[in-house]
Tab-separated table of C-alpha atoms in Angstrom:
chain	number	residue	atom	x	y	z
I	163	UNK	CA	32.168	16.998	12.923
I	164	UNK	CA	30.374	20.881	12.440
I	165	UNK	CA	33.792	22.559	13.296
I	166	UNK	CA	35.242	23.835	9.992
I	167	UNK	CA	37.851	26.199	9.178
I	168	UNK	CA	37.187	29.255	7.172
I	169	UNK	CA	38.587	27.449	4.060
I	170	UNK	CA	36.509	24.441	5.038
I	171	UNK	CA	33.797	26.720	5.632
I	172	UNK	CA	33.772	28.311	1.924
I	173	UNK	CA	34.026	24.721	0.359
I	174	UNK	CA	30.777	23.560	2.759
I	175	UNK	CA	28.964	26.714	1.995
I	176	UNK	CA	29.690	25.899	-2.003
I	177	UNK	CA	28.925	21.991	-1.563
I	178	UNK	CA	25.745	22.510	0.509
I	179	UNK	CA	24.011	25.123	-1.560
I	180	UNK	CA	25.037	22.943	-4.555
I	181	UNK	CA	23.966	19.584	-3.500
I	182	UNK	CA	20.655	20.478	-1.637
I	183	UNK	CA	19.152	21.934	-4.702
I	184	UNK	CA	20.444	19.962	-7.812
I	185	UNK	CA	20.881	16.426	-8.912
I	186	UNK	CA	24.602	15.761	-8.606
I	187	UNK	CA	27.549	13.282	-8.549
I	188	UNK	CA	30.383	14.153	-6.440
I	189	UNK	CA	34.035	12.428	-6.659
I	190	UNK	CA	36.845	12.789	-4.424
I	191	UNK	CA	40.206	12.920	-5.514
I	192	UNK	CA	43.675	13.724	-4.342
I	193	UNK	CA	43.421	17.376	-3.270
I	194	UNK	CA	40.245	17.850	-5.506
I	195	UNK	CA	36.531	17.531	-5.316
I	196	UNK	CA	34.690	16.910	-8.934
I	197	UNK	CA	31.053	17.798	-8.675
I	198	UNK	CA	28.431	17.287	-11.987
I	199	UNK	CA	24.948	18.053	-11.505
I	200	UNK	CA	21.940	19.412	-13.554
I	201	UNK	CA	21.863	23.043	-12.664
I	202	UNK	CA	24.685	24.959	-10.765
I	203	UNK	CA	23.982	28.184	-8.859
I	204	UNK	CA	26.934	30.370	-9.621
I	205	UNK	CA	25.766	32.579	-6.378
I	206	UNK	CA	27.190	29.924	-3.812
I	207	UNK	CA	30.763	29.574	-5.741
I	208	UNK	CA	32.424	31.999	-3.149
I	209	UNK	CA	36.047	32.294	-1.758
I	210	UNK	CA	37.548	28.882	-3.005
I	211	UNK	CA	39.127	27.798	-6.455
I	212	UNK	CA	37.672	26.516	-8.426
I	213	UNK	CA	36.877	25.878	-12.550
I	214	UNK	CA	34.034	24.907	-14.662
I	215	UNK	CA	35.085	22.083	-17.217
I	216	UNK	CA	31.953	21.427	-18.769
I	217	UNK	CA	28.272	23.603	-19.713
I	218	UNK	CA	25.510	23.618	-21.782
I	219	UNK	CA	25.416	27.274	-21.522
I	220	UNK	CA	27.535	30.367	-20.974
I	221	UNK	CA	29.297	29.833	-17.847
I	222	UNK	CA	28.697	33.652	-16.862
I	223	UNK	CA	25.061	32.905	-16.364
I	224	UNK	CA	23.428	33.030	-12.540
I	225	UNK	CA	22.527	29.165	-13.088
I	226	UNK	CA	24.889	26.558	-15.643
I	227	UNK	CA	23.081	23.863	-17.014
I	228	UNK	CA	24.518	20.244	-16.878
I	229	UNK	CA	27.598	21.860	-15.703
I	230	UNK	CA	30.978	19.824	-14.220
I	231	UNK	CA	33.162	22.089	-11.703
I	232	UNK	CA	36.552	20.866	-10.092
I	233	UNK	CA	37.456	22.627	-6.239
I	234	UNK	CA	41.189	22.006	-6.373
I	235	UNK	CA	44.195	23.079	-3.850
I	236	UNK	CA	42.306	21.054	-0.932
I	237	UNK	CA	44.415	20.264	1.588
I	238	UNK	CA	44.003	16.925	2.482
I	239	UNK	CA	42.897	16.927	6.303
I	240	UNK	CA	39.811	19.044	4.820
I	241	UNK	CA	39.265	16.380	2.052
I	242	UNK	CA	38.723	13.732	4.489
I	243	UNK	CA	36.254	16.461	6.567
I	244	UNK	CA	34.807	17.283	3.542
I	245	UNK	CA	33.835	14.030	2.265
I	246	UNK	CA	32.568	12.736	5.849
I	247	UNK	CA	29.720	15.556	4.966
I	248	UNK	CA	28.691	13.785	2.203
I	249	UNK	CA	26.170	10.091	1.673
I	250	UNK	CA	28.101	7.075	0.633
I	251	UNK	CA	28.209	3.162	0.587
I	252	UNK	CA	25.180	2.998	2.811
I	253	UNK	CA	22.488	0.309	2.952
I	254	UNK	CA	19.213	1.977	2.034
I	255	UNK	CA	16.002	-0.395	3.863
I	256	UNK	CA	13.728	1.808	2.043
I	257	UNK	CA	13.529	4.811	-0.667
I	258	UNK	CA	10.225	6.370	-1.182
I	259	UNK	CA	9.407	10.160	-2.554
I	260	UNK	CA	9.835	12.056	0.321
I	261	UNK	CA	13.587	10.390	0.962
I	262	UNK	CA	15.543	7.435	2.389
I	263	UNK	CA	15.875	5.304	4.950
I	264	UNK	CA	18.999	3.492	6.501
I	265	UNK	CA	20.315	2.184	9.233
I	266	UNK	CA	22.857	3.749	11.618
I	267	UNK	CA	26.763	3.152	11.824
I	268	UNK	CA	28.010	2.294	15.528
I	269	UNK	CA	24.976	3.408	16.889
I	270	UNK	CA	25.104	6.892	15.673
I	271	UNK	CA	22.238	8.173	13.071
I	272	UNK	CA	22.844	10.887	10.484
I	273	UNK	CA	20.313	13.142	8.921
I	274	UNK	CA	21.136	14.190	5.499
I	275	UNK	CA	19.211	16.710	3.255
I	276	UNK	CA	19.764	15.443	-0.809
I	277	UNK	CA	23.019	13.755	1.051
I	278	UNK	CA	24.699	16.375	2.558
I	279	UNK	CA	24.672	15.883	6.041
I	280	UNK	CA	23.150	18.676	8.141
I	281	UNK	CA	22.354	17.056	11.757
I	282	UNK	CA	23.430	13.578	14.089
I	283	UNK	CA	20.706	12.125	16.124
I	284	UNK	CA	21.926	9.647	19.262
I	285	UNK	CA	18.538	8.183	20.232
I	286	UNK	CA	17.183	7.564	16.404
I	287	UNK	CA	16.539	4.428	15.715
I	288	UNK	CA	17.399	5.127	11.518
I	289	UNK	CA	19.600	7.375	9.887
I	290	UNK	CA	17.548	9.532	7.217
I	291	UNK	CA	18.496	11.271	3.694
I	292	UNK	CA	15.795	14.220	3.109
I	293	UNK	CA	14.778	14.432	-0.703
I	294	UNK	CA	12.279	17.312	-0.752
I	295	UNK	CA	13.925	19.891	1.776
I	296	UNK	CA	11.600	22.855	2.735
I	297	UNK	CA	11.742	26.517	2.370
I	298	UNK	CA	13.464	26.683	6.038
I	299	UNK	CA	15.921	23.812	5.374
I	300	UNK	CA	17.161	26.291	2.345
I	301	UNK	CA	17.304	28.927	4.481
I	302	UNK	CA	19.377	27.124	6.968
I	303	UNK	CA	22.159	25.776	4.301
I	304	UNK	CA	22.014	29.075	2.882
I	305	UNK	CA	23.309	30.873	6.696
I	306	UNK	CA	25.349	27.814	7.324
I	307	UNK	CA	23.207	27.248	10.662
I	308	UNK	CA	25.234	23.635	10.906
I	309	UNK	CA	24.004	21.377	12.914
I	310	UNK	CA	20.597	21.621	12.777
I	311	UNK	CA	18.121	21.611	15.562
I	312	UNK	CA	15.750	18.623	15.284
I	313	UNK	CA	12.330	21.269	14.848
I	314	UNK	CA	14.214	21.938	11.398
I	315	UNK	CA	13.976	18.363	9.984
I	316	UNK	CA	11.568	16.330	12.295
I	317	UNK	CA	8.518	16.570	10.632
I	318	UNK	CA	10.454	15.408	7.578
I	319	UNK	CA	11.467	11.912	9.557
I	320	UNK	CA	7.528	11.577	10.189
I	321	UNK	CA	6.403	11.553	6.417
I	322	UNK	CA	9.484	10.017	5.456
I	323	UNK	CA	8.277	6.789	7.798
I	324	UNK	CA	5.107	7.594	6.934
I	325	UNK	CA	5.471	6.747	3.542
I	326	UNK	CA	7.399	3.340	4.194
I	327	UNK	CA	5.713	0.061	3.063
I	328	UNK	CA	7.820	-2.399	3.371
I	329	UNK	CA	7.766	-5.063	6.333
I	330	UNK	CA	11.313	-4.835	6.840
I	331	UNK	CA	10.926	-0.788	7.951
I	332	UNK	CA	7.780	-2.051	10.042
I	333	UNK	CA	9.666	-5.041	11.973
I	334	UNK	CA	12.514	-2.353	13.307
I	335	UNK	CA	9.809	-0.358	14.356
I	336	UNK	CA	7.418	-3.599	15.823
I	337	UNK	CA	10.927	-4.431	17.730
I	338	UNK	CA	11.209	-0.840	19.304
I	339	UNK	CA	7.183	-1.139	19.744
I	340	UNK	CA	7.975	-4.070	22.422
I	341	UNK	CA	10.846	-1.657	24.584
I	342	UNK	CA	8.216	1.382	24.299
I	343	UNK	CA	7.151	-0.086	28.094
I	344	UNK	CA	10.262	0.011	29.884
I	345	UNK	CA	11.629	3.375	28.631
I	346	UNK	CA	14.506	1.827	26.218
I	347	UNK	CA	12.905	2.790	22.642
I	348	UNK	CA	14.416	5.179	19.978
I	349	UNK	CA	12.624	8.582	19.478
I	350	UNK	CA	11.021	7.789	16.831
I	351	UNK	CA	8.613	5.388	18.012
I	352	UNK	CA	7.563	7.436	20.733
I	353	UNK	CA	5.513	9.545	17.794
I	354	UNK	CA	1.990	7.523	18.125
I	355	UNK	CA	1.543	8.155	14.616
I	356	UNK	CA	4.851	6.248	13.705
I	357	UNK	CA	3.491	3.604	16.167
I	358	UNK	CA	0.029	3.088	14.557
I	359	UNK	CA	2.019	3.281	10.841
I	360	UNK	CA	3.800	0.246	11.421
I	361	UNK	CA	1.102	-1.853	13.619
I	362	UNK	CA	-1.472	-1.417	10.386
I	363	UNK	CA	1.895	-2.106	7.727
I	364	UNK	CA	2.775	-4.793	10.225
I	365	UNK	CA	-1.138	-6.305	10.117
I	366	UNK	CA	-1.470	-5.834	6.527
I	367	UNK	CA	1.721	-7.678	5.237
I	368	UNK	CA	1.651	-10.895	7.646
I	369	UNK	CA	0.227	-12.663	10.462
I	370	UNK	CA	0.866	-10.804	13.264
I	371	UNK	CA	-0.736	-10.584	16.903
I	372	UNK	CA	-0.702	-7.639	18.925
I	373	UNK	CA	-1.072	-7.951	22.644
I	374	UNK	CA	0.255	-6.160	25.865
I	375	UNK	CA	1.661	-7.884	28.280
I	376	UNK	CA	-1.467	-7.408	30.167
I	377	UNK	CA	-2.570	-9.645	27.815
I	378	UNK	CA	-0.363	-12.225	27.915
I	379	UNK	CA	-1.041	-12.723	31.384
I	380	UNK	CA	-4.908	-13.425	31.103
I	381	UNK	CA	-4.987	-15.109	27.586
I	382	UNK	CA	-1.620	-16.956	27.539
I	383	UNK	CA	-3.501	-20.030	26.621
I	384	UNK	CA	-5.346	-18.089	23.613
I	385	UNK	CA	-1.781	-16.737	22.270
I	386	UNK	CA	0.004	-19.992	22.676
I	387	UNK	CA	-2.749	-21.146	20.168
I	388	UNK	CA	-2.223	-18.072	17.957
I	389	UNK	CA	1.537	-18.906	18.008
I	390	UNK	CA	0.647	-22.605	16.852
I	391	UNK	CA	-1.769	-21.176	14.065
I	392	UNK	CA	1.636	-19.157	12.816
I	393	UNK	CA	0.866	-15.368	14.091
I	394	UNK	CA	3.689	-13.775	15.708
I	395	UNK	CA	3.365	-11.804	18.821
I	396	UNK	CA	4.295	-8.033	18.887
I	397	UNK	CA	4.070	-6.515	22.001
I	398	UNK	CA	2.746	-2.491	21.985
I	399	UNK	CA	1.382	-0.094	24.887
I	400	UNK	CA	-2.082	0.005	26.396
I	401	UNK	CA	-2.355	3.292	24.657
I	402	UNK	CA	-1.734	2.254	20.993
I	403	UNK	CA	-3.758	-0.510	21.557
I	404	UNK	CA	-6.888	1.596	22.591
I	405	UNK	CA	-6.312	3.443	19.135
I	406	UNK	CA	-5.588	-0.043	16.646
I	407	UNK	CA	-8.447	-1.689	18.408
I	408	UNK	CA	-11.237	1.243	16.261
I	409	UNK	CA	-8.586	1.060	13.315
I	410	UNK	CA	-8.093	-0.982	9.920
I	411	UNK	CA	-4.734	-1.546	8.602
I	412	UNK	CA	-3.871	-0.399	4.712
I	413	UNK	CA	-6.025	-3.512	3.088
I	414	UNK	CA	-9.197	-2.739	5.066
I	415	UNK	CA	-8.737	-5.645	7.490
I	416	UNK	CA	-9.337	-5.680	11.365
I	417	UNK	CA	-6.230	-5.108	13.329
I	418	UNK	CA	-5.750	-8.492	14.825
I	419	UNK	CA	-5.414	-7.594	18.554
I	420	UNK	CA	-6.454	-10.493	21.010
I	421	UNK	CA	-10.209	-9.526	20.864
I	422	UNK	CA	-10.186	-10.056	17.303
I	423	UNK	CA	-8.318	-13.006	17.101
I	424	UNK	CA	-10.634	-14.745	19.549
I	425	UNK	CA	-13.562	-13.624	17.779
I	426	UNK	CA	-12.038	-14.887	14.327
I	427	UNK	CA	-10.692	-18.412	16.070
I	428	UNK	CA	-14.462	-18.345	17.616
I	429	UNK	CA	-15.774	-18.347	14.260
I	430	UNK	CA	-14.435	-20.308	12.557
I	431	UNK	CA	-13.699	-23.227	15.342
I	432	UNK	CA	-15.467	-26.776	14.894
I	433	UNK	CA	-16.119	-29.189	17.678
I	434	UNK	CA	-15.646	-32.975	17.720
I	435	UNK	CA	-18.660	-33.990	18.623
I	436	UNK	CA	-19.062	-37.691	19.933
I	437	UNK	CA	-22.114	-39.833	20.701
I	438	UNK	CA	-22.849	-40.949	24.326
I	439	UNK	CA	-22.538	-44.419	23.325
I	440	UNK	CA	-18.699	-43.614	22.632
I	441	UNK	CA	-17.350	-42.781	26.172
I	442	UNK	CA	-16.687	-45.513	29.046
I	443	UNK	CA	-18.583	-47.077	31.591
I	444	UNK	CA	-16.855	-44.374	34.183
I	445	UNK	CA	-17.369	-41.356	31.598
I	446	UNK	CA	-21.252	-42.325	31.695
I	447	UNK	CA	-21.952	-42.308	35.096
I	448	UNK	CA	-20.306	-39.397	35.798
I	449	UNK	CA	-22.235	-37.779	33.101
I	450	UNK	CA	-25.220	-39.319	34.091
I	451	UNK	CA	-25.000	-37.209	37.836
I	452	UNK	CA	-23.883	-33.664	35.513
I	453	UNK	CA	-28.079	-35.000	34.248
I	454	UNK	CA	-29.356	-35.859	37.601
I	455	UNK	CA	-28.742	-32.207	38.971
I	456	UNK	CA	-30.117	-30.878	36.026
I	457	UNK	CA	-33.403	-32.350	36.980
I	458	UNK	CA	-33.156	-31.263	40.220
I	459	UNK	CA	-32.369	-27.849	39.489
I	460	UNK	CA	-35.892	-28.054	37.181
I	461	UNK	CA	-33.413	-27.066	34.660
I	462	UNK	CA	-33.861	-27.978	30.614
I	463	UNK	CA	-30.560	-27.878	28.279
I	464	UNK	CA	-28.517	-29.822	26.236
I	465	UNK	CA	-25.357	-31.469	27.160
I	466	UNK	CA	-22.826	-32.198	23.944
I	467	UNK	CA	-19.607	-33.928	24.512
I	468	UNK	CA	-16.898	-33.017	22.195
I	469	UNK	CA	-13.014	-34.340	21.586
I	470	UNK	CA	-11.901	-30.921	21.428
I	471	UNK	CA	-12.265	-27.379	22.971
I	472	UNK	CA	-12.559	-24.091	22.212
I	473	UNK	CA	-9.732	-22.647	23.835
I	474	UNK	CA	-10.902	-20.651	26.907
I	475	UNK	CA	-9.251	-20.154	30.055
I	476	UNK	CA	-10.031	-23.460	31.888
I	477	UNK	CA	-10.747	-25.326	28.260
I	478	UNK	CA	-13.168	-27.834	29.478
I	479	UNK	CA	-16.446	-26.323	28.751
I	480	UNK	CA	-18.639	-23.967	26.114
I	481	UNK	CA	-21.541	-22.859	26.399
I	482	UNK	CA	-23.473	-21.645	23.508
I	483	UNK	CA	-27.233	-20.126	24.174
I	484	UNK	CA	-29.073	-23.312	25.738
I	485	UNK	CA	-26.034	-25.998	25.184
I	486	UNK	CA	-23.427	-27.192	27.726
I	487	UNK	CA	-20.330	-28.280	25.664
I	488	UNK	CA	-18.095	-30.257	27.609
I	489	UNK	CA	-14.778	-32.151	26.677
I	490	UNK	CA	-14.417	-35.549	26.755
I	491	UNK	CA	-11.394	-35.743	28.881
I	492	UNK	CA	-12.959	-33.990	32.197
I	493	UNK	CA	-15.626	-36.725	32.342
I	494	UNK	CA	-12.970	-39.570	33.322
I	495	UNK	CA	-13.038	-37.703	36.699
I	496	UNK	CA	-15.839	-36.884	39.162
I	497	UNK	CA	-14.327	-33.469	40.420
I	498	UNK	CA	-13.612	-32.276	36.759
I	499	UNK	CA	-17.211	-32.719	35.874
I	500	UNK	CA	-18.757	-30.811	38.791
I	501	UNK	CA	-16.504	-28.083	38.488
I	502	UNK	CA	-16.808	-27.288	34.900
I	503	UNK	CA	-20.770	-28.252	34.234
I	504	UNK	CA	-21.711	-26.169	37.562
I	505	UNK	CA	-19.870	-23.183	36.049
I	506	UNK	CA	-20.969	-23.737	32.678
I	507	UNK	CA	-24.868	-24.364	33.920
I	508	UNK	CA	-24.068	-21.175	36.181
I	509	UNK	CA	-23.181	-19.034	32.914
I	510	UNK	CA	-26.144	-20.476	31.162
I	511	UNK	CA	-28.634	-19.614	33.608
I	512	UNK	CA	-26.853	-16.293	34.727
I	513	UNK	CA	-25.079	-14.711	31.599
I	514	UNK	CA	-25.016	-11.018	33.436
I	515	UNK	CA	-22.807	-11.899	35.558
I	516	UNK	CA	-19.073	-13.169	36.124
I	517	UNK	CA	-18.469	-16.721	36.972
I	518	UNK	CA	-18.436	-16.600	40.561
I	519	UNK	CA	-21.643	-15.061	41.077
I	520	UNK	CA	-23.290	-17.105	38.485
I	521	UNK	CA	-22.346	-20.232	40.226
I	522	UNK	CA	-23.883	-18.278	44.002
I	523	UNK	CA	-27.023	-17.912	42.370
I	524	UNK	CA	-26.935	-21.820	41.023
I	525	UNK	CA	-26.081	-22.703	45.003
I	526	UNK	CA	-29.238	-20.211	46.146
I	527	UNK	CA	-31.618	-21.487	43.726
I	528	UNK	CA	-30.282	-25.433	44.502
I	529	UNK	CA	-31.140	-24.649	47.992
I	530	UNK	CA	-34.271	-23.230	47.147
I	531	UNK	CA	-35.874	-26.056	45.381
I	532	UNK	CA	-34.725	-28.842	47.670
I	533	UNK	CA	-36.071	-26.763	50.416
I	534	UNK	CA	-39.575	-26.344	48.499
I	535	UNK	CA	-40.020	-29.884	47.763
I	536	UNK	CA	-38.673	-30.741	51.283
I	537	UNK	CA	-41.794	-28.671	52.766
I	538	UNK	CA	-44.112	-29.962	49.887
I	539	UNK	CA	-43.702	-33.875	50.875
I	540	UNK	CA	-43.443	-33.185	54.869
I	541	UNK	CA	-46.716	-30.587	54.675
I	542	UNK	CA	-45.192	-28.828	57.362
I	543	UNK	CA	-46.581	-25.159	57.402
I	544	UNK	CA	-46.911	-23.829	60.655
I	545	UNK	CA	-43.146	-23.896	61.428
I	546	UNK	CA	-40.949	-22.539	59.121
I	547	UNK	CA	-37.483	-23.837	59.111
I	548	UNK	CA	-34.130	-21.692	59.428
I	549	UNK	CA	-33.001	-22.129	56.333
I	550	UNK	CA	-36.748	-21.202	55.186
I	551	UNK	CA	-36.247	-18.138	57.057
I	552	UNK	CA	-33.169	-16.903	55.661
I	553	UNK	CA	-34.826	-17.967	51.935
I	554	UNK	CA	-37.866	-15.545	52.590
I	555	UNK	CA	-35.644	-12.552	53.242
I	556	UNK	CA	-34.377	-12.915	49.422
I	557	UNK	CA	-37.755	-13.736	47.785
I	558	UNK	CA	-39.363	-10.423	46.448
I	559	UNK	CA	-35.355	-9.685	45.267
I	560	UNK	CA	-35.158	-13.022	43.425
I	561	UNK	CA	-38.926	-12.472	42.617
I	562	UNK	CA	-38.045	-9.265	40.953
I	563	UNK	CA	-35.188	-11.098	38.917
I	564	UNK	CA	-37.546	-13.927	37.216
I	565	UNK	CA	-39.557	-10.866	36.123
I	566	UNK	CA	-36.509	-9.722	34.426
């Protein structure tokens, strides 16, 4: 595509230096090239034919104003080159002041400077036209340095994405986001400020969730309820999240990663709360033993029953300061009961800890205080029992806990 002859050559070198620096139409005909533009640098006309057919001012001078030149005598294998150098009938997602945005043909991005192309990119995700090129760029299309090395127009692709605002930009990128992972994403989103760009443009615009896949795995049941509230999933690194999670998209607002989202569905959830009369004769009883071992346990707090649930990983129980929420449904069965109230009373009682030592410590103190009203009501004293014994070695530890 860079290999030119040295006619080609003169007619790129004319072009380039022309284009790059001016605003400018450009026509191809048969065996010509007609190029307007605002300001033409008579400097780069070198070594081809050509003729000036219209300009404001004297066509002698170093730079013709509003000018119109013809190339002619172009043979027409370098027409075809020649015009393959050049932007045209191209798609653009997204024009801000720093350039353009588009996507590629048959997988193969182009990077253009004022549409001239100067550089092909295989792993870009876009293809890119450069409005505002730099003092280097210049330099480059001035020495004909064609292709160019990506350290001569990268930064350029950052504020050019950087500047994008529309979701359409940010869903490409939120797609690429989700193959970051496994290795299969375009450059371009492997620059973590490109990443966090399009998570807050992504946040700001519409509903969207986003989770690893980490995630997914320990609060599928809190996404699936996302998904039915209308967010939409978009799956980023561990690393990006750590950033968006101190962050706040363009608006101000939260980054809605899963913490957020269950803090926000937390909020503003409201339980169904029924009266006792309302269950069944079997709902009742079993409810009735969930109070029983409450008063054996010495233990004062109040039992709700609600229609619906705050989603949580088992669903069947909240607990909220001194209240035991549990769901209607579970009470229908013995098993269901005991297993959520006992965790639920566990987390009440011992908040500090996870739910498996919470519910240890409810089994300890259980023992405890049947074994203490066993020895009250038999007066026994002398003779300690061995579960008495093996009690006594925890005391001053559980001692020191009350304290606390």
């Amino acid at each position: 595509m860079f290999d030119f002859s040295k006619t080609e050559k003169s007619l790129v070198f004319s072009l380039a230096n022309l284009a790059i620096i001016s605003k400018y139409k450009i026509k191809f005909n048969k065996n010509e090239i007609l190029f307007s533009a605002d300001r033409i640098v008579t400097k780069f006309l070198k070594d081809v034919d050509f003729k000036i057919l219209k300009a404001d001012n004297k066509i002698d001078s170093p730079v013709i104003e509003n000018a119109t030149i013809l190339f002619y005598n172009i043979p027409d294998e370098s027409l075809d080159k020649l015009k393959s150098m050049f932007l045209n009938n191209v798609t653009v997602l997204e024009s801000n002041n720093e350039g353009e945005v588009f996507l590629n043909e048959n997988n193969n991005s182009k990077i253009y400077i004022n549409g001239f192309l100067v550089a092909t990119e295989k792993n870009f995700l876009f293809s890119y036209n450069i409005k505002k090129p730099t003092k280097t760029i210049i330099k480059k299309i001035e020495k004909l340095e064609l292709p160019f090395k990506r350290t001569a127009y990268v930064h350029k692709i950052k504020t050019i994405l950087l500047n994008c605002e529309k979701a359409e930009i940010a869903m490409y990128l939120a797609k690429d986001l989700e193959k970051l992972d496994g290795g299969q994403a375009h450059d371009e989103i492997n620059w973590k400020d490109v990443q966090l760009h399009a998570v807050k443009l992504l946040n700001a615009l519409n509903k969207y969730l986003f989770i690893t896949k980490s995630d997914y795995v320990k609060y599928y049941y809190l996404i699936d309820t996302a998904i039915e509230s209308g967010y939409k999933p978009v799956y980023i690194s561990q690393n990006i999240k750590d950033i968006v999670e101190s962050e706040k998209d363009f608006l101000g607002k939260n980054i809605n990663t899963i913490n957020v989202f269950l803090e926000k569905y937390s909020k503003n959830f409201e339980f169904a709360y029924i009266n006792k009369d309302q269950l069944t004769d079997v709902e009742k009883e079993n409810l009735k033993i969930v109070e029983n071992l409450l008063k054996d346990l010495a233990v004062e707090l109040e039992i709700k029953i609600s229609t619906n649930m705050l989603e949580t990983k088992n669903k069947k129980y909240h607990v909220k300061n001194r209240t035991l929420v549990l769901k209607k449904e579970i009470l229908s069965n013995i098993d269901t009961t005991l297993e959520n109230a006992i965790e639920g009373i566990g987390r009440i009682l011992y908040p500090e800890v996870d739910a498996n030592r919470a519910i240890l410590n409810l089994f300890v103190k259980f023992l405890k205080d049947k074994q203490n009203k066993f020895t009250h009501v038999s007066k026994i004293n002398q003779k300690e029992s061995i579960i008495n014994k093996f009690l006594n070695k925890f005391k001053k530890k559980d001692g020191e806990k009350d304290v606390r």
